[in-house]
Coordinates of C-alpha atoms in Angstrom, one line a residue:
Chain A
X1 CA 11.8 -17.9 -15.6
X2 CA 13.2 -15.6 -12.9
X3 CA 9.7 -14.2 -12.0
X4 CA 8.5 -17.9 -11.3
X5 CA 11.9 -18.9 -9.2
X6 CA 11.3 -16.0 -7.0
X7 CA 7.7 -16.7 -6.3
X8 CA 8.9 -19.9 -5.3
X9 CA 11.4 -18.5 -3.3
X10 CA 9.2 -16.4 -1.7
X11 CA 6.7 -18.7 -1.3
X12 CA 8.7 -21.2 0.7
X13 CA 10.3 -18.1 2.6
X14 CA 6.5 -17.2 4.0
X15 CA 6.4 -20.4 5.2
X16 CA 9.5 -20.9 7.3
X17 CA 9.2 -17.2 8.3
X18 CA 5.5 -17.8 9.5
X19 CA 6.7 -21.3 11.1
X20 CA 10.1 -20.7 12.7
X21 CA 9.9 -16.7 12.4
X22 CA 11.6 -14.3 10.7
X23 CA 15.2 -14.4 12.3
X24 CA 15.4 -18.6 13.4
X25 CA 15.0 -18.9 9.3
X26 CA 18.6 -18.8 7.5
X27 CA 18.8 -18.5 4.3
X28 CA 20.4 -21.7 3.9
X29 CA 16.7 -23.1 5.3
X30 CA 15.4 -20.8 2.1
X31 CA 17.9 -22.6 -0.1
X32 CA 17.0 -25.7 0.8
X33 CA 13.6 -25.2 0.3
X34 CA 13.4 -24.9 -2.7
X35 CA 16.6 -27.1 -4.2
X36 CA 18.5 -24.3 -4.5
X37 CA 22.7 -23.7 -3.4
X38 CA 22.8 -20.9 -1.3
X39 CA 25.5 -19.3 -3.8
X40 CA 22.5 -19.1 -6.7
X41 CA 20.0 -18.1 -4.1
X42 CA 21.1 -14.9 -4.5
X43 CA 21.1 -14.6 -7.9
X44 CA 17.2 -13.9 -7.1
X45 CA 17.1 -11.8 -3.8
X46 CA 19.6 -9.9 -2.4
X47 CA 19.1 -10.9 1.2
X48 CA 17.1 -12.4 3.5
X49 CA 16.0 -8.7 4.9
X50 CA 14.9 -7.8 1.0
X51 CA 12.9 -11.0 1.1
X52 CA 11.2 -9.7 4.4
X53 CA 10.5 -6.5 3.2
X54 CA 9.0 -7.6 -0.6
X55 CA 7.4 -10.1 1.4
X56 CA 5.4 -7.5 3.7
X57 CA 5.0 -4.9 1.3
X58 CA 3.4 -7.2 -0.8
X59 CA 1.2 -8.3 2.2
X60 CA 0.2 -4.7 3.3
X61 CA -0.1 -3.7 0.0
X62 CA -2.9 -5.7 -0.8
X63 CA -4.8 -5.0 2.3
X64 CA -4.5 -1.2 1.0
X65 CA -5.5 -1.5 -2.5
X66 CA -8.8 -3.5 -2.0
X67 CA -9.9 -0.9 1.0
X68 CA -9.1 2.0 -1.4
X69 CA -11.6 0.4 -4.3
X70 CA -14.4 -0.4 -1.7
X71 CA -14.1 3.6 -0.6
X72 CA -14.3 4.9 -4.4
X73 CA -17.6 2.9 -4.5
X74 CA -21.0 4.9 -4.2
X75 CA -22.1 2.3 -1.6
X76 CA -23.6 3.9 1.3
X77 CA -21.0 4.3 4.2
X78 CA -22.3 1.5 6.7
X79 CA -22.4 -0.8 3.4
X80 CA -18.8 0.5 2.5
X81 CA -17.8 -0.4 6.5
X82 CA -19.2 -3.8 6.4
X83 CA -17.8 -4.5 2.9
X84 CA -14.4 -3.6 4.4
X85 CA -14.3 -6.3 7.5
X86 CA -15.5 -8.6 4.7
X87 CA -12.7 -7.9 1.9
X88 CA -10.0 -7.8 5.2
X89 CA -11.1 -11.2 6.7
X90 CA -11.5 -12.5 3.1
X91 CA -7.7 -11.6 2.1
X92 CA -6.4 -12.0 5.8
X93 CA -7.7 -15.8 6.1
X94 CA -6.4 -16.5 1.6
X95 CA -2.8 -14.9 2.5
X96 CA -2.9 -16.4 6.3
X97 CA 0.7 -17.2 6.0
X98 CA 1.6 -13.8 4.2
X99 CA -0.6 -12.3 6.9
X100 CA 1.4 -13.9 10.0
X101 CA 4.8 -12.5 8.5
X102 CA 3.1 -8.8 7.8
X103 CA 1.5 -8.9 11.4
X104 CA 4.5 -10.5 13.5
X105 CA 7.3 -10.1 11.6
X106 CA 7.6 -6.8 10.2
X107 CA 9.1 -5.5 13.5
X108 CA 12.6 -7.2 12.6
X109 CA 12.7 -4.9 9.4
X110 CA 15.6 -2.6 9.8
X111 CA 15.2 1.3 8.6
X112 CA 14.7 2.7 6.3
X113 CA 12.5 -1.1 5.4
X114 CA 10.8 -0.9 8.2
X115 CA 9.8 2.6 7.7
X116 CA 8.5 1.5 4.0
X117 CA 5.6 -0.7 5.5
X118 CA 4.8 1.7 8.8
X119 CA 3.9 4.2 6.3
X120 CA 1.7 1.5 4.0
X121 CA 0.3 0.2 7.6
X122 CA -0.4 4.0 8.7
X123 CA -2.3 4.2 5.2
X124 CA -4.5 1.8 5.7
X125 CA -5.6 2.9 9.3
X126 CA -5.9 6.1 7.8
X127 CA -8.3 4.6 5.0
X128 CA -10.7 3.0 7.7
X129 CA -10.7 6.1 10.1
X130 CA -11.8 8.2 7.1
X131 CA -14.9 5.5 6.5
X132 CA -15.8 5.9 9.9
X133 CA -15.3 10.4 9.9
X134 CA -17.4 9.7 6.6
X135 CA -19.9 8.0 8.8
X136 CA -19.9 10.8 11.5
X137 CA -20.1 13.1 8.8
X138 CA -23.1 11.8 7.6
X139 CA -25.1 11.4 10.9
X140 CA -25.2 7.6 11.2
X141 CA -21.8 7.1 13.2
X142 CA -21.6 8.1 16.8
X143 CA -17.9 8.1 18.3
X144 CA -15.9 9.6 20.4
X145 CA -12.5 9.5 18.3
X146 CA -12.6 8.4 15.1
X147 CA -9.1 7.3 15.0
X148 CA -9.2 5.1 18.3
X149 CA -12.5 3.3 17.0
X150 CA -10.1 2.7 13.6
X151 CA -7.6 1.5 16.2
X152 CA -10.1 -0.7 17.9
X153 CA -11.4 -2.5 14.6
X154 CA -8.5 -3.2 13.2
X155 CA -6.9 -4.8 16.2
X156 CA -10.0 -7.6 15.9
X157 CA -9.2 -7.4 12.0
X158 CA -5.5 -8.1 12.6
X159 CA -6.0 -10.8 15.2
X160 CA -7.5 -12.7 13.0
X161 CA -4.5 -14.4 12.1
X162 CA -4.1 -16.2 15.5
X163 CA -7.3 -17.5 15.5
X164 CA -8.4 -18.2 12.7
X165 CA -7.2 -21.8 12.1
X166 CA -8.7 -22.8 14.9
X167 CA -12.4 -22.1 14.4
X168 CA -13.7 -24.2 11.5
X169 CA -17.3 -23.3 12.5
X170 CA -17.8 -20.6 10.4
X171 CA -16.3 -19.1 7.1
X172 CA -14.4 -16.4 6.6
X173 CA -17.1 -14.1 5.4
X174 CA -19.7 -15.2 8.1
X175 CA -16.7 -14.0 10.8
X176 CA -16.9 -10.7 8.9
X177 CA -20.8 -10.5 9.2
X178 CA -20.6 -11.4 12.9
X179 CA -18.1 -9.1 13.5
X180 CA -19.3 -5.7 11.2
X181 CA -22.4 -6.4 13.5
X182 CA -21.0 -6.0 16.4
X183 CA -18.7 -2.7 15.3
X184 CA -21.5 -1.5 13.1
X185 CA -24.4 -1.6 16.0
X186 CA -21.7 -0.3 18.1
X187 CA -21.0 2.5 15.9
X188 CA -24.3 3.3 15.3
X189 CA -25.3 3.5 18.6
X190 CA -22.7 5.8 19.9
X191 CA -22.4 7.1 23.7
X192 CA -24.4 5.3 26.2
Chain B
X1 CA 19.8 -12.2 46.6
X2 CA 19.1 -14.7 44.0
X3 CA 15.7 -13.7 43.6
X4 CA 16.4 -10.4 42.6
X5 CA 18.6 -11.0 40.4
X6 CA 16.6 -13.2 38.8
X7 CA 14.2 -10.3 38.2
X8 CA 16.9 -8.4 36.8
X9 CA 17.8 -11.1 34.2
X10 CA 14.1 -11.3 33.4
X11 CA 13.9 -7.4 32.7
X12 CA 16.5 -7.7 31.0
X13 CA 15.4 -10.5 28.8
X14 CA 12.0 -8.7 28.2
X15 CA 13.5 -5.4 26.6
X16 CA 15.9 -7.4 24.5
X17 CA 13.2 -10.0 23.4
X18 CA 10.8 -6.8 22.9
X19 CA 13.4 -4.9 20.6
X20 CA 15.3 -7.4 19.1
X21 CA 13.1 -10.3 19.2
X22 CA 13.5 -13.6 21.1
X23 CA 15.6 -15.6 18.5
X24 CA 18.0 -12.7 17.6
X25 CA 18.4 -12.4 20.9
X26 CA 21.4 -14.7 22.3
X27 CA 22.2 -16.0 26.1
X28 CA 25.8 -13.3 25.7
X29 CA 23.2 -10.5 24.9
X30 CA 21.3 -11.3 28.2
X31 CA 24.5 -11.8 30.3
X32 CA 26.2 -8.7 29.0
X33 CA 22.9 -6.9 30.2
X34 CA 23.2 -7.7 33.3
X35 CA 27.1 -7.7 33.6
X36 CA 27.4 -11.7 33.9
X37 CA 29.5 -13.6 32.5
X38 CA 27.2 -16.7 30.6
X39 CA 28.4 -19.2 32.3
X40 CA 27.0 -17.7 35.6
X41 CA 24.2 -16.4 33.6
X42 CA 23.3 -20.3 33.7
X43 CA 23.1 -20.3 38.1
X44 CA 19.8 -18.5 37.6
X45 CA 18.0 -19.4 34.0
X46 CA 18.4 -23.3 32.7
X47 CA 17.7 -21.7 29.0
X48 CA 16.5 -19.3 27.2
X49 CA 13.7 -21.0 26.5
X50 CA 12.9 -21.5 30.3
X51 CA 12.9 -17.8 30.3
X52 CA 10.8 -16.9 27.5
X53 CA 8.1 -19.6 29.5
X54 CA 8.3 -17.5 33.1
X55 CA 8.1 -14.3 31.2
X56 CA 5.0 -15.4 28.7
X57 CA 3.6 -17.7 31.5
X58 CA 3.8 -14.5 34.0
X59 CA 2.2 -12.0 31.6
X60 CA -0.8 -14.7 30.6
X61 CA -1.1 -15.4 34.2
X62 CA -1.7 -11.8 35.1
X63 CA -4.5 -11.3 32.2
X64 CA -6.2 -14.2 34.1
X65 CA -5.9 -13.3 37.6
X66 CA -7.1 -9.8 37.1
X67 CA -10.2 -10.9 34.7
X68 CA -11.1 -13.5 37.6
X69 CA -11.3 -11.2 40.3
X70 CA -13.6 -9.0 38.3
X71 CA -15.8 -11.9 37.1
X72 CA -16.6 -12.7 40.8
X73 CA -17.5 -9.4 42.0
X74 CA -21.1 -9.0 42.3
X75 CA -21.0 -6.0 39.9
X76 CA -24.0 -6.1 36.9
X77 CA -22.8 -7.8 33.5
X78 CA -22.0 -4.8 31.7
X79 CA -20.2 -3.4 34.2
X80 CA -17.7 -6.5 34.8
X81 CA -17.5 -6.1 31.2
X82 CA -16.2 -2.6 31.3
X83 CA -13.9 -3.2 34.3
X84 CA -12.7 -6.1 32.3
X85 CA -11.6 -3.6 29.3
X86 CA -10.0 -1.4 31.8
X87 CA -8.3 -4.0 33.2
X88 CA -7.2 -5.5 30.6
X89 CA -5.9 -1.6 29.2
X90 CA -4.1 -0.9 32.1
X91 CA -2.2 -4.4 32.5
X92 CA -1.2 -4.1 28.7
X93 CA -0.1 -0.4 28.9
X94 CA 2.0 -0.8 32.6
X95 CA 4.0 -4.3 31.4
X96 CA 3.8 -3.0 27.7
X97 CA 7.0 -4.6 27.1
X98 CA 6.3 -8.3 28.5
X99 CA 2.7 -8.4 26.9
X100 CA 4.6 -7.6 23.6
X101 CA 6.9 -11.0 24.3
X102 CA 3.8 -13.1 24.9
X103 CA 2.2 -11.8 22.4
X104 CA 4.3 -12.0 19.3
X105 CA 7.1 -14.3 20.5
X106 CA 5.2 -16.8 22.7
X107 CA 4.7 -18.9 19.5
X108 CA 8.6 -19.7 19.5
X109 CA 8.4 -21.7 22.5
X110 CA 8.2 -25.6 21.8
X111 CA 6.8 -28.1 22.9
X112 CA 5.4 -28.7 25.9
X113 CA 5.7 -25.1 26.7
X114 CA 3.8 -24.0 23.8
X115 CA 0.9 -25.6 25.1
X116 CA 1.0 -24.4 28.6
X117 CA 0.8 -20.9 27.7
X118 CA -2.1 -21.6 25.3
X119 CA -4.2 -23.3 27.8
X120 CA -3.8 -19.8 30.3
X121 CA -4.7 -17.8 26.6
X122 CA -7.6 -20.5 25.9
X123 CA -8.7 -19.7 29.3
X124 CA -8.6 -15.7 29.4
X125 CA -10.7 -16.3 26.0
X126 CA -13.1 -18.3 28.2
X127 CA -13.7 -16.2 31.0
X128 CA -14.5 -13.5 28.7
X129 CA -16.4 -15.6 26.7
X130 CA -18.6 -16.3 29.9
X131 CA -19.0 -12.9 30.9
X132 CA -21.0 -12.4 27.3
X133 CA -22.5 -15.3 27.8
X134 CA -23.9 -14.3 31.3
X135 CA -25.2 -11.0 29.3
X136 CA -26.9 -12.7 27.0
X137 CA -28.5 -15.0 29.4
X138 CA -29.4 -11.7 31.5
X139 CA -30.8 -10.9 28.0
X140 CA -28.6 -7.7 28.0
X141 CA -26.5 -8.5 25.2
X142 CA -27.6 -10.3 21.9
X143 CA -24.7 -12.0 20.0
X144 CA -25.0 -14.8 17.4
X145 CA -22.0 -16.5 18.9
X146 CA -20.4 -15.0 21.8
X147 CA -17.1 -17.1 21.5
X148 CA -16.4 -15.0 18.4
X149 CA -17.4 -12.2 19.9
X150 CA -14.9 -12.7 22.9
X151 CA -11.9 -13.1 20.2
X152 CA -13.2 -9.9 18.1
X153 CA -12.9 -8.2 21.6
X154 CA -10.2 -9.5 22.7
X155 CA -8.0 -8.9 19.1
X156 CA -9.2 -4.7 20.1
X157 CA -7.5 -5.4 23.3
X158 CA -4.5 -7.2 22.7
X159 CA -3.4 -5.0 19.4
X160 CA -3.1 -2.3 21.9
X161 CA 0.4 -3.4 22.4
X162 CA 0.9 -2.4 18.8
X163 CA 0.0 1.3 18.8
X164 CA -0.2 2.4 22.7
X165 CA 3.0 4.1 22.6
X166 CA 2.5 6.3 19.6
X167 CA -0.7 7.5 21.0
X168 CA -0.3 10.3 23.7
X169 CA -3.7 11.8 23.0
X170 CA -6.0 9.6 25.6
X171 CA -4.9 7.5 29.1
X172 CA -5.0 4.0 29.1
X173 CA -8.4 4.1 31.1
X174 CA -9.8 6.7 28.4
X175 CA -9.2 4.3 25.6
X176 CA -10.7 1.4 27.3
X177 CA -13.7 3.6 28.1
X178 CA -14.0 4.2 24.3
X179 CA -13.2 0.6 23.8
X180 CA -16.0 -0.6 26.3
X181 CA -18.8 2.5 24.9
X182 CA -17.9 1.0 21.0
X183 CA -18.4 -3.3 22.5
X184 CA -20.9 -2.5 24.6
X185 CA -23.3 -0.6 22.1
X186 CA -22.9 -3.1 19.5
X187 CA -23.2 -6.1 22.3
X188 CA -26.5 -4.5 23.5
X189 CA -28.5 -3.9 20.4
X190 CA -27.7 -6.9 18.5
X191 CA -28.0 -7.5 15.0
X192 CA -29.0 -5.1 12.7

């Protein structure tokens, strides 16, 4: 099937993209890859650019979706925080290698691409400053500007990525816990 | 001079690595940039590569420096914290454009260059790992494990270079004052 051929294409593009980056990988390295000439590799992306961009969309995309079902819950809003560093650090540390491409790559995305996953990206910052005005809102968050504490926890979220193969110590969702500590004590605290 | 016009091949290099990326960026690009021809471009760099290791190795080396001469003031824990986040906010935000190359193109280096830029990043991670751990030994901060609280700290501080520019709202030294309120307020009251 076509579907499963381009999953494998993809697949082995995420890892040469993530390994050699984005612009040292040809698409004959692609071809190769997966046993493919580099005449009927096209019959199942139209370039290597495409590639990127399904690639990353399908990266961001996830990150999105799963913040926007933890928001619909009735959880309580520091339960709704904390289950959002756990769902990001859960699907950041599965997709690592998706992850890398999203977080590094994307930048190589000409427009209107690149413009595709700014907007998805600006999304879900948008979806974690509204937890945290939801959290001002409510009296239990204390901060000066929503949208640079957003900033701030998402740049530790993000970062993840370069780290995280390094530290076997803990697992993904203990990470999480250590971390929506410190941002949720932090948050709760507000102004010294 | 040749001095300064290594300089000028280095700024050079930086803008194009920043924009273009390091492997899209070729040896012809740099010398046209500088109004070289390549083969002289070659009396003052011995490869790209070599470049990409004084730029990286620069920027890293600057992160260290700076957080050193903090750690050794005589300045109370949470204040050499703070003036570490400021620090580190205004370094990032003035040589925006070479802490973007170290930061997502340093991986492209090879081998053994690779590794000398991630001992100076091991060792930025350490020092502020040490300045947590010198809170918590002052018993002002209370972290379950302050190494991964120095890499969820640091991840705030190095996505900076993602978002600084589109952000006209705060200075650098604002942001890392709210950076520094939201760390410090979750460092100080520990786990929930």
């Amino acid at each position: 099937m076509a579907g499963n051929k381009y999953e494998e294409i993809a697949a082995a593009a995420i890892q040469l993209f993530e390994q050699k980056g984005y612009h040292a990988t040809s698409v004959q390295d692609i071809a190769d890859a997966v046993g493919l000439q580099k005449g009927s590799l096209y019959h199942y992306i139209a370039s290597k650019e495409e590639l990127l961009l399904k690639i990353t969309h399908q990266a961001i995309s996830g990150f999105v979706r799963r913040l926007e079902e933890i928001i619909d819950t009735d959880l309580p809003v520091e339960e709704r925080f904390r289950q959002g560093i756990r769902t990001h650090m859960q699907y950041i540390t599965q997709y690592l290698s998706m992850s890398t491409v999203l977080l590094r790559e994307a930048f190589s995305l000409g427009e209107p691409h690149n413009e595709v996953i700014r907007d998805l990206t600006d999304r879900y910052l948008n979806l974690w400053t509204q937890i945290i005005d939801e959290g001002v809102a409510a009296g239990v968050f204390y901060v000066k500007d929503s949208r640079i504490a957003a900033l701030t926890i998402l740049g530790s979220c993000n970062w993840v990525y370069r780290w995280f193969k390094e530290e076997g110590k803990y697992t993904a969702e203990e990470i999480a816990d250590q971390m929506a500590d410190l941002f949720l004590n932090g948050l709760k605290k507000g102004r010294t």
